[in-house]
PDB file of C-alpha atoms in Angstrom:
ATOM      1  CA  MET A   1    -143.795 -10.786 -24.935  1.00  0.00           C
ATOM      2  CA  ASP A   2    -144.768  -7.875 -22.689  1.00  0.00           C
ATOM      3  CA  ILE A   3    -142.392  -8.219 -19.762  1.00  0.00           C
ATOM      4  CA  LEU A   4    -142.681  -4.499 -18.991  1.00  0.00           C
ATOM      5  CA  LYS A   5    -146.261  -3.972 -20.164  1.00  0.00           C
ATOM      6  CA  ASP A   6    -147.435  -0.390 -19.507  1.00  0.00           C
ATOM      7  CA  ARG A   7    -144.524   0.380 -17.157  1.00  0.00           C
ATOM      8  CA  ILE A   8    -143.179   3.925 -17.462  1.00  0.00           C
ATOM      9  CA  ALA A   9    -139.423   3.998 -18.038  1.00  0.00           C
ATOM     10  CA  LEU A  10    -136.968   6.882 -18.292  1.00  0.00           C
ATOM     11  CA  VAL A  11    -133.730   6.001 -20.076  1.00  0.00           C
ATOM     12  CA  THR A  12    -131.204   8.824 -19.969  1.00  0.00           C
ATOM     13  CA  GLY A  13    -128.630   9.119 -22.727  1.00  0.00           C
ATOM     14  CA  SER A  14    -130.760   7.097 -25.125  1.00  0.00           C
ATOM     15  CA  SER A  15    -130.335   8.962 -28.398  1.00  0.00           C
ATOM     16  CA  ARG A  16    -127.724   6.417 -29.506  1.00  0.00           C
ATOM     17  CA  GLY A  17    -125.513   3.549 -28.352  1.00  0.00           C
ATOM     18  CA  ILE A  18    -126.331   1.475 -25.286  1.00  0.00           C
ATOM     19  CA  GLY A  19    -129.135   3.788 -24.183  1.00  0.00           C
ATOM     20  CA  ALA A  20    -130.905   3.570 -27.541  1.00  0.00           C
ATOM     21  CA  SER A  21    -130.683  -0.225 -27.458  1.00  0.00           C
ATOM     22  CA  ILE A  22    -132.231  -0.271 -23.980  1.00  0.00           C
ATOM     23  CA  ALA A  23    -135.001   2.155 -24.982  1.00  0.00           C
ATOM     24  CA  ARG A  24    -135.925   0.097 -28.062  1.00  0.00           C
ATOM     25  CA  LEU A  25    -135.951  -3.224 -26.198  1.00  0.00           C
ATOM     26  CA  PHE A  26    -137.980  -1.857 -23.277  1.00  0.00           C
ATOM     27  CA  ALA A  27    -140.549  -0.503 -25.741  1.00  0.00           C
ATOM     28  CA  ARG A  28    -140.728  -3.848 -27.555  1.00  0.00           C
ATOM     29  CA  GLU A  29    -141.457  -5.412 -24.179  1.00  0.00           C
ATOM     30  CA  GLY A  30    -144.405  -3.097 -23.579  1.00  0.00           C
ATOM     31  CA  ALA A  31    -142.899  -0.215 -21.622  1.00  0.00           C
ATOM     32  CA  ARG A  32    -143.783   3.396 -22.279  1.00  0.00           C
ATOM     33  CA  VAL A  33    -140.335   4.883 -22.800  1.00  0.00           C
ATOM     34  CA  ALA A  34    -139.166   8.436 -22.185  1.00  0.00           C
ATOM     35  CA  ALA A  35    -136.053   8.671 -24.336  1.00  0.00           C
ATOM     36  CA  HIS A  36    -133.589  11.357 -23.315  1.00  0.00           C
ATOM     37  CA  GLY A  37    -130.653  12.957 -25.111  1.00  0.00           C
ATOM     38  CA  ARG A  38    -129.107  16.130 -26.444  1.00  0.00           C
ATOM     39  CA  ASP A  39    -129.123  15.300 -30.169  1.00  0.00           C
ATOM     40  CA  ALA A  40    -132.668  16.073 -31.277  1.00  0.00           C
ATOM     41  CA  ALA A  41    -132.318  14.385 -34.664  1.00  0.00           C
ATOM     42  CA  ALA A  42    -130.881  11.173 -33.200  1.00  0.00           C
ATOM     43  CA  LEU A  43    -133.493  11.114 -30.436  1.00  0.00           C
ATOM     44  CA  SER A  44    -136.270  11.612 -32.967  1.00  0.00           C
ATOM     45  CA  LYS A  45    -134.976   8.603 -34.900  1.00  0.00           C
ATOM     46  CA  VAL A  46    -135.050   6.412 -31.778  1.00  0.00           C
ATOM     47  CA  ARG A  47    -138.625   7.485 -31.106  1.00  0.00           C
ATOM     48  CA  ALA A  48    -139.586   6.811 -34.740  1.00  0.00           C
ATOM     49  CA  ASP A  49    -137.994   3.351 -34.582  1.00  0.00           C
ATOM     50  CA  ILE A  50    -139.990   2.545 -31.448  1.00  0.00           C
ATOM     51  CA  GLU A  51    -143.278   3.798 -32.856  1.00  0.00           C
ATOM     52  CA  ARG A  52    -142.729   1.993 -36.156  1.00  0.00           C
ATOM     53  CA  GLU A  53    -142.601  -1.269 -34.200  1.00  0.00           C
ATOM     54  CA  GLY A  54    -145.823  -0.381 -32.393  1.00  0.00           C
ATOM     55  CA  GLY A  55    -144.208   0.890 -29.191  1.00  0.00           C
ATOM     56  CA  LYS A  56    -144.809   4.057 -27.200  1.00  0.00           C
ATOM     57  CA  ALA A  57    -142.171   6.741 -26.677  1.00  0.00           C
ATOM     58  CA  ILE A  58    -141.735  10.408 -25.931  1.00  0.00           C
ATOM     59  CA  GLU A  59    -138.658  12.583 -26.141  1.00  0.00           C
ATOM     60  CA  VAL A  60    -137.294  14.543 -23.188  1.00  0.00           C
ATOM     61  CA  PHE A  61    -134.363  16.929 -23.194  1.00  0.00           C
ATOM     62  CA  GLY A  62    -132.178  18.313 -20.449  1.00  0.00           C
ATOM     63  CA  ASP A  63    -128.700  18.592 -18.979  1.00  0.00           C
ATOM     64  CA  VAL A  64    -128.360  15.722 -16.503  1.00  0.00           C
ATOM     65  CA  THR A  65    -125.705  17.627 -14.558  1.00  0.00           C
ATOM     66  CA  LYS A  66    -128.373  20.210 -13.644  1.00  0.00           C
ATOM     67  CA  PHE A  67    -131.009  19.134 -11.117  1.00  0.00           C
ATOM     68  CA  SER A  68    -133.526  21.701 -12.375  1.00  0.00           C
ATOM     69  CA  ASP A  69    -133.364  20.204 -15.885  1.00  0.00           C
ATOM     70  CA  ILE A  70    -133.896  16.678 -14.563  1.00  0.00           C
ATOM     71  CA  GLU A  71    -136.815  17.809 -12.417  1.00  0.00           C
ATOM     72  CA  ALA A  72    -138.404  19.410 -15.491  1.00  0.00           C
ATOM     73  CA  MET A  73    -137.980  16.164 -17.440  1.00  0.00           C
ATOM     74  CA  ARG A  74    -139.535  14.118 -14.669  1.00  0.00           C
ATOM     75  CA  LYS A  75    -142.510  16.474 -14.382  1.00  0.00           C
ATOM     76  CA  ARG A  76    -143.060  16.353 -18.151  1.00  0.00           C
ATOM     77  CA  ILE A  77    -143.182  12.554 -18.044  1.00  0.00           C
ATOM     78  CA  GLU A  78    -145.587  12.653 -15.109  1.00  0.00           C
ATOM     79  CA  ASP A  79    -147.842  15.140 -16.917  1.00  0.00           C
ATOM     80  CA  ILE A  80    -148.041  12.927 -20.010  1.00  0.00           C
ATOM     81  CA  TRP A  81    -148.064   9.393 -18.606  1.00  0.00           C
ATOM     82  CA  GLY A  82    -147.594   9.342 -14.849  1.00  0.00           C
ATOM     83  CA  PRO A  83    -144.709   8.669 -12.462  1.00  0.00           C
ATOM     84  CA  VAL A  84    -141.455   7.024 -13.545  1.00  0.00           C
ATOM     85  CA  GLU A  85    -141.484   3.374 -12.480  1.00  0.00           C
ATOM     86  CA  ILE A  86    -138.190   2.310 -14.069  1.00  0.00           C
ATOM     87  CA  LEU A  87    -135.116   4.519 -14.269  1.00  0.00           C
ATOM     88  CA  VAL A  88    -132.084   3.634 -16.344  1.00  0.00           C
ATOM     89  CA  ALA A  89    -129.412   6.228 -15.501  1.00  0.00           C
ATOM     90  CA  ASN A  90    -127.284   5.646 -18.583  1.00  0.00           C
ATOM     91  CA  ALA A  91    -126.116   9.130 -19.585  1.00  0.00           C
ATOM     92  CA  GLY A  92    -122.361   9.598 -19.346  1.00  0.00           C
ATOM     93  CA  GLY A  93    -119.102   9.241 -21.235  1.00  0.00           C
ATOM     94  CA  SER A  94    -115.361   9.694 -21.071  1.00  0.00           C
ATOM     95  CA  PHE A  95    -114.254  13.319 -21.138  1.00  0.00           C
ATOM     96  CA  SER A  96    -110.494  12.886 -20.709  1.00  0.00           C
ATOM     97  CA  LYS A  97    -107.787  11.027 -22.584  1.00  0.00           C
ATOM     98  CA  PRO A  98    -106.052   7.947 -21.176  1.00  0.00           C
ATOM     99  CA  GLY A  99    -102.657   8.666 -19.680  1.00  0.00           C
ATOM    100  CA  PRO A 100    -100.666   9.335 -16.508  1.00  0.00           C
ATOM    101  CA  LEU A 101    -102.535  10.986 -13.668  1.00  0.00           C
ATOM    102  CA  GLU A 102    -100.183  13.975 -13.631  1.00  0.00           C
ATOM    103  CA  ASP A 103    -101.062  14.676 -17.281  1.00  0.00           C
ATOM    104  CA  THR A 104    -104.790  14.634 -16.585  1.00  0.00           C
ATOM    105  CA  SER A 105    -106.306  18.100 -16.657  1.00  0.00           C
ATOM    106  CA  GLU A 106    -108.518  19.406 -13.885  1.00  0.00           C
ATOM    107  CA  GLU A 107    -111.106  20.184 -16.548  1.00  0.00           C
ATOM    108  CA  GLY A 108    -111.069  16.561 -17.728  1.00  0.00           C
ATOM    109  CA  TRP A 109    -111.389  15.318 -14.161  1.00  0.00           C
ATOM    110  CA  HIS A 110    -114.356  17.564 -13.318  1.00  0.00           C
ATOM    111  CA  ALA A 111    -116.093  16.850 -16.651  1.00  0.00           C
ATOM    112  CA  SER A 112    -115.878  13.092 -16.151  1.00  0.00           C
ATOM    113  CA  ILE A 113    -117.053  13.207 -12.534  1.00  0.00           C
ATOM    114  CA  GLU A 114    -119.894  15.595 -13.370  1.00  0.00           C
ATOM    115  CA  GLY A 115    -120.957  13.838 -16.560  1.00  0.00           C
ATOM    116  CA  ASN A 116    -121.050  10.372 -14.998  1.00  0.00           C
ATOM    117  CA  LEU A 117    -121.196  10.252 -11.196  1.00  0.00           C
ATOM    118  CA  THR A 118    -122.951  13.561 -10.540  1.00  0.00           C
ATOM    119  CA  ALA A 119    -125.410  12.984 -13.398  1.00  0.00           C
ATOM    120  CA  THR A 120    -126.340   9.586 -11.976  1.00  0.00           C
ATOM    121  CA  PHE A 121    -126.691  11.017  -8.450  1.00  0.00           C
ATOM    122  CA  LEU A 122    -128.947  13.867  -9.578  1.00  0.00           C
ATOM    123  CA  THR A 123    -131.144  11.651 -11.753  1.00  0.00           C
ATOM    124  CA  ILE A 124    -131.737   9.227  -8.883  1.00  0.00           C
ATOM    125  CA  LYS A 125    -132.286  12.154  -6.501  1.00  0.00           C
ATOM    126  CA  SER A 126    -135.140  13.382  -8.697  1.00  0.00           C
ATOM    127  CA  VAL A 127    -136.927  10.061  -9.183  1.00  0.00           C
ATOM    128  CA  LEU A 128    -136.362   8.312  -5.841  1.00  0.00           C
ATOM    129  CA  PRO A 129    -138.722  10.331  -3.593  1.00  0.00           C
ATOM    130  CA  GLY A 130    -141.755   9.424  -5.718  1.00  0.00           C
ATOM    131  CA  MET A 131    -140.746   5.784  -5.792  1.00  0.00           C
ATOM    132  CA  LYS A 132    -140.481   5.820  -1.993  1.00  0.00           C
ATOM    133  CA  GLN A 133    -143.949   7.307  -1.690  1.00  0.00           C
ATOM    134  CA  ARG A 134    -145.373   4.583  -3.958  1.00  0.00           C
ATOM    135  CA  LYS A 135    -143.181   1.898  -2.320  1.00  0.00           C
ATOM    136  CA  THR A 136    -142.121   0.441  -5.649  1.00  0.00           C
ATOM    137  CA  GLY A 137    -139.611   1.044  -8.415  1.00  0.00           C
ATOM    138  CA  SER A 138    -136.545  -0.232 -10.225  1.00  0.00           C
ATOM    139  CA  ILE A 139    -133.379   1.810 -10.771  1.00  0.00           C
ATOM    140  CA  ILE A 140    -130.547   0.659 -13.023  1.00  0.00           C
ATOM    141  CA  THR A 141    -127.267   2.530 -13.233  1.00  0.00           C
ATOM    142  CA  ILE A 142    -124.562   2.054 -15.847  1.00  0.00           C
ATOM    143  CA  SER A 143    -120.953   1.717 -14.761  1.00  0.00           C
ATOM    144  CA  SER A 144    -118.111   0.206 -16.815  1.00  0.00           C
ATOM    145  CA  SER A 145    -115.434  -2.441 -16.638  1.00  0.00           C
ATOM    146  CA  ALA A 146    -113.094   0.558 -16.332  1.00  0.00           C
ATOM    147  CA  GLY A 147    -114.466   0.934 -12.815  1.00  0.00           C
ATOM    148  CA  ARG A 148    -114.075  -2.767 -12.067  1.00  0.00           C
ATOM    149  CA  LYS A 149    -110.408  -3.427 -12.843  1.00  0.00           C
ATOM    150  CA  PRO A 150    -107.285  -1.221 -12.990  1.00  0.00           C
ATOM    151  CA  HIS A 151    -105.404  -0.657 -16.211  1.00  0.00           C
ATOM    152  CA  PRO A 152    -102.257   1.448 -16.748  1.00  0.00           C
ATOM    153  CA  GLN A 153    -103.787   3.133 -19.786  1.00  0.00           C
ATOM    154  CA  ALA A 154    -107.178   3.852 -18.222  1.00  0.00           C
ATOM    155  CA  PRO A 155    -108.674   7.343 -18.381  1.00  0.00           C
ATOM    156  CA  ILE A 156    -108.473   7.783 -14.610  1.00  0.00           C
ATOM    157  CA  PRO A 157    -111.305  10.335 -14.159  1.00  0.00           C
ATOM    158  CA  TYR A 158    -113.711   8.093 -16.086  1.00  0.00           C
ATOM    159  CA  SER A 159    -112.644   4.984 -14.165  1.00  0.00           C
ATOM    160  CA  ALA A 160    -113.029   6.765 -10.831  1.00  0.00           C
ATOM    161  CA  ALA A 161    -116.457   8.108 -11.759  1.00  0.00           C
ATOM    162  CA  LYS A 162    -117.694   4.700 -12.891  1.00  0.00           C
ATOM    163  CA  ALA A 163    -116.366   3.044  -9.727  1.00  0.00           C
ATOM    164  CA  GLY A 164    -118.182   5.703  -7.737  1.00  0.00           C
ATOM    165  CA  ILE A 165    -121.433   4.823  -9.488  1.00  0.00           C
ATOM    166  CA  GLN A 166    -121.101   1.254  -8.204  1.00  0.00           C
ATOM    167  CA  ILE A 167    -120.945   2.157  -4.517  1.00  0.00           C
ATOM    168  CA  LEU A 168    -123.576   4.877  -5.031  1.00  0.00           C
ATOM    169  CA  THR A 169    -125.850   2.165  -6.442  1.00  0.00           C
ATOM    170  CA  GLN A 170    -125.263  -0.153  -3.515  1.00  0.00           C
ATOM    171  CA  ASP A 171    -125.719   2.550  -0.881  1.00  0.00           C
ATOM    172  CA  VAL A 172    -129.028   3.584  -2.471  1.00  0.00           C
ATOM    173  CA  ALA A 173    -130.062  -0.083  -2.712  1.00  0.00           C
ATOM    174  CA  ALA A 174    -129.486  -0.446   1.040  1.00  0.00           C
ATOM    175  CA  GLN A 175    -131.487   2.713   1.798  1.00  0.00           C
ATOM    176  CA  ALA A 176    -134.333   2.119  -0.654  1.00  0.00           C
ATOM    177  CA  GLY A 177    -134.828  -1.625  -0.159  1.00  0.00           C
ATOM    178  CA  PRO A 178    -137.284  -1.224   2.750  1.00  0.00           C
ATOM    179  CA  TYR A 179    -139.477   0.836   0.394  1.00  0.00           C
ATOM    180  CA  GLY A 180    -139.711  -1.988  -2.143  1.00  0.00           C
ATOM    181  CA  ILE A 181    -137.270  -0.330  -4.544  1.00  0.00           C
ATOM    182  CA  ARG A 182    -134.571  -2.348  -6.288  1.00  0.00           C
ATOM    183  CA  VAL A 183    -131.345  -0.617  -7.357  1.00  0.00           C
ATOM    184  CA  ASN A 184    -128.793  -2.407  -9.524  1.00  0.00           C
ATOM    185  CA  CYS A 185    -125.796  -1.578 -11.684  1.00  0.00           C
ATOM    186  CA  ILE A 186    -124.544  -2.893 -15.042  1.00  0.00           C
ATOM    187  CA  ALA A 187    -120.827  -2.707 -15.858  1.00  0.00           C
ATOM    188  CA  PRO A 188    -120.237  -3.286 -19.587  1.00  0.00           C
ATOM    189  CA  GLU A 189    -116.876  -3.962 -21.180  1.00  0.00           C
ATOM    190  CA  THR A 190    -116.099  -2.751 -24.729  1.00  0.00           C
ATOM    191  CA  ILE A 191    -119.400  -2.397 -26.576  1.00  0.00           C
ATOM    192  CA  LEU A 192    -119.539  -2.051 -30.355  1.00  0.00           C
ATOM    193  CA  THR A 193    -121.775   0.982 -30.498  1.00  0.00           C
ATOM    194  CA  GLU A 194    -122.026   2.938 -33.726  1.00  0.00           C
ATOM    195  CA  ARG A 195    -119.295   5.297 -32.539  1.00  0.00           C
ATOM    196  CA  ASN A 196    -116.961   2.522 -31.415  1.00  0.00           C
ATOM    197  CA  ARG A 197    -117.330   0.707 -34.741  1.00  0.00           C
ATOM    198  CA  GLU A 198    -116.165   3.890 -36.457  1.00  0.00           C
ATOM    199  CA  ARG A 199    -113.518   4.829 -33.879  1.00  0.00           C
ATOM    200  CA  ILE A 200    -111.832   1.477 -33.210  1.00  0.00           C
ATOM    201  CA  PRO A 201    -109.887   0.010 -36.187  1.00  0.00           C
ATOM    202  CA  GLU A 202    -111.047  -3.456 -37.233  1.00  0.00           C
ATOM    203  CA  ALA A 203    -107.676  -5.009 -36.398  1.00  0.00           C
ATOM    204  CA  GLN A 204    -107.932  -3.600 -32.860  1.00  0.00           C
ATOM    205  CA  GLN A 205    -111.494  -4.871 -32.561  1.00  0.00           C
ATOM    206  CA  ARG A 206    -110.351  -8.394 -33.465  1.00  0.00           C
ATOM    207  CA  ALA A 207    -107.413  -8.243 -31.056  1.00  0.00           C
ATOM    208  CA  SER A 208    -109.648  -6.990 -28.242  1.00  0.00           C
ATOM    209  CA  ALA A 209    -112.269  -9.653 -28.932  1.00  0.00           C
ATOM    210  CA  ASP A 210    -109.596 -12.339 -28.670  1.00  0.00           C
ATOM    211  CA  GLN A 211    -108.832 -11.206 -25.102  1.00  0.00           C
ATOM    212  CA  HIS A 212    -112.370 -12.112 -24.043  1.00  0.00           C
ATOM    213  CA  PRO A 213    -113.178 -15.732 -23.140  1.00  0.00           C
ATOM    214  CA  LEU A 214    -116.289 -15.512 -25.341  1.00  0.00           C
ATOM    215  CA  LYS A 215    -114.116 -14.250 -28.225  1.00  0.00           C
ATOM    216  CA  ARG A 216    -116.251 -11.309 -29.290  1.00  0.00           C
ATOM    217  CA  LEU A 217    -116.998  -7.770 -28.241  1.00  0.00           C
ATOM    218  CA  GLY A 218    -120.331  -6.783 -26.784  1.00  0.00           C
ATOM    219  CA  THR A 219    -123.322  -5.176 -28.449  1.00  0.00           C
ATOM    220  CA  GLY A 220    -125.873  -2.708 -27.209  1.00  0.00           C
ATOM    221  CA  GLU A 221    -128.394  -5.537 -27.199  1.00  0.00           C
ATOM    222  CA  ASP A 222    -126.224  -7.534 -24.775  1.00  0.00           C
ATOM    223  CA  VAL A 223    -126.507  -4.708 -22.259  1.00  0.00           C
ATOM    224  CA  ALA A 224    -130.168  -4.087 -23.056  1.00  0.00           C
ATOM    225  CA  TYR A 225    -131.181  -7.672 -22.250  1.00  0.00           C
ATOM    226  CA  ALA A 226    -129.333  -7.460 -18.932  1.00  0.00           C
ATOM    227  CA  ALA A 227    -131.196  -4.229 -18.156  1.00  0.00           C
ATOM    228  CA  LEU A 228    -134.502  -5.838 -19.160  1.00  0.00           C
ATOM    229  CA  PHE A 229    -133.945  -8.681 -16.705  1.00  0.00           C
ATOM    230  CA  LEU A 230    -133.044  -6.338 -13.849  1.00  0.00           C
ATOM    231  CA  ALA A 231    -136.046  -4.105 -14.571  1.00  0.00           C
ATOM    232  CA  SER A 232    -138.479  -7.019 -14.721  1.00  0.00           C
ATOM    233  CA  GLU A 233    -140.332  -8.932 -12.052  1.00  0.00           C
ATOM    234  CA  ASN A 234    -138.026 -11.858 -12.827  1.00  0.00           C
ATOM    235  CA  ALA A 235    -135.394 -10.021 -10.749  1.00  0.00           C
ATOM    236  CA  GLN A 236    -137.708  -9.108  -7.871  1.00  0.00           C
ATOM    237  CA  TRP A 237    -135.293 -10.432  -5.207  1.00  0.00           C
ATOM    238  CA  ILE A 238    -132.167  -8.913  -6.727  1.00  0.00           C
ATOM    239  CA  THR A 239    -130.838  -5.575  -5.531  1.00  0.00           C
ATOM    240  CA  GLY A 240    -127.445  -3.985  -4.965  1.00  0.00           C
ATOM    241  CA  VAL A 241    -125.644  -6.089  -7.577  1.00  0.00           C
ATOM    242  CA  VAL A 242    -123.021  -4.961 -10.067  1.00  0.00           C
ATOM    243  CA  LEU A 243    -123.599  -7.117 -13.128  1.00  0.00           C
ATOM    244  CA  ASP A 244    -120.571  -7.484 -15.408  1.00  0.00           C
ATOM    245  CA  VAL A 245    -121.696  -7.641 -19.049  1.00  0.00           C
ATOM    246  CA  ALA A 246    -118.177  -8.239 -20.200  1.00  0.00           C
ATOM    247  CA  GLY A 247    -117.843 -11.457 -22.164  1.00  0.00           C
ATOM    248  CA  GLY A 248    -115.801 -12.921 -19.334  1.00  0.00           C
ATOM    249  CA  ALA A 249    -113.203 -10.155 -19.350  1.00  0.00           C
ATOM    250  CA  VAL A 250    -114.180  -9.317 -15.773  1.00  0.00           C
ATOM    251  CA  MET A 251    -114.810 -12.137 -13.331  1.00  0.00           C
ATOM    252  CA  SER A 252    -115.393 -11.456  -9.650  1.00  0.00           C
TER     253      SER A 252
END
């Protein structure tokens, strides 16, 4: 199928994990994918995987906490293919350890806010004006279940940043809707990325899976198929939603 045939998509943070899964699926569905990351070797592998399956991809690099870097990425994509029609603002991560608020460092707080909320804000800020001019576009942000429900062991800066992404998404959806632009958010629960498979002991994985009504942890493909739906014309009357891809661990 070619659900996204010839659409131009930028997926930030797509050298591995959830972002790589989204980039690969979008390409399989016909999109021309600009894959972004900091690890050149990992990003090159994602591009090679896409091209081996007959898809189209380019690599773009830049610090998503710096607007000038994002603007340079966007202009490179435009020079090669044309304007970005689908944005998946996926880049982010947790930059502080779980624990009491008073033990959280200022550096950890600022790193988590910058690396998640600010990065999402700046990426949208770069792409949105062109979408408004063309009166079309789809933007997908990536939050987390950590921003959907409180937990005493949560890394507070990460949770706060991810919760901020949700209301940022909805505010932009309200502003951009009259221009024909849809803006939605995905909030995954624990996803068994390559890093999480290595980091989380198998016994803990099984125990965590048992806490989910669907009795398993998520995969990158679970999130990718949700992103594909939101990016497609099948979701043309959906905007401003926060979609929990959480195996039932979050219900609201």
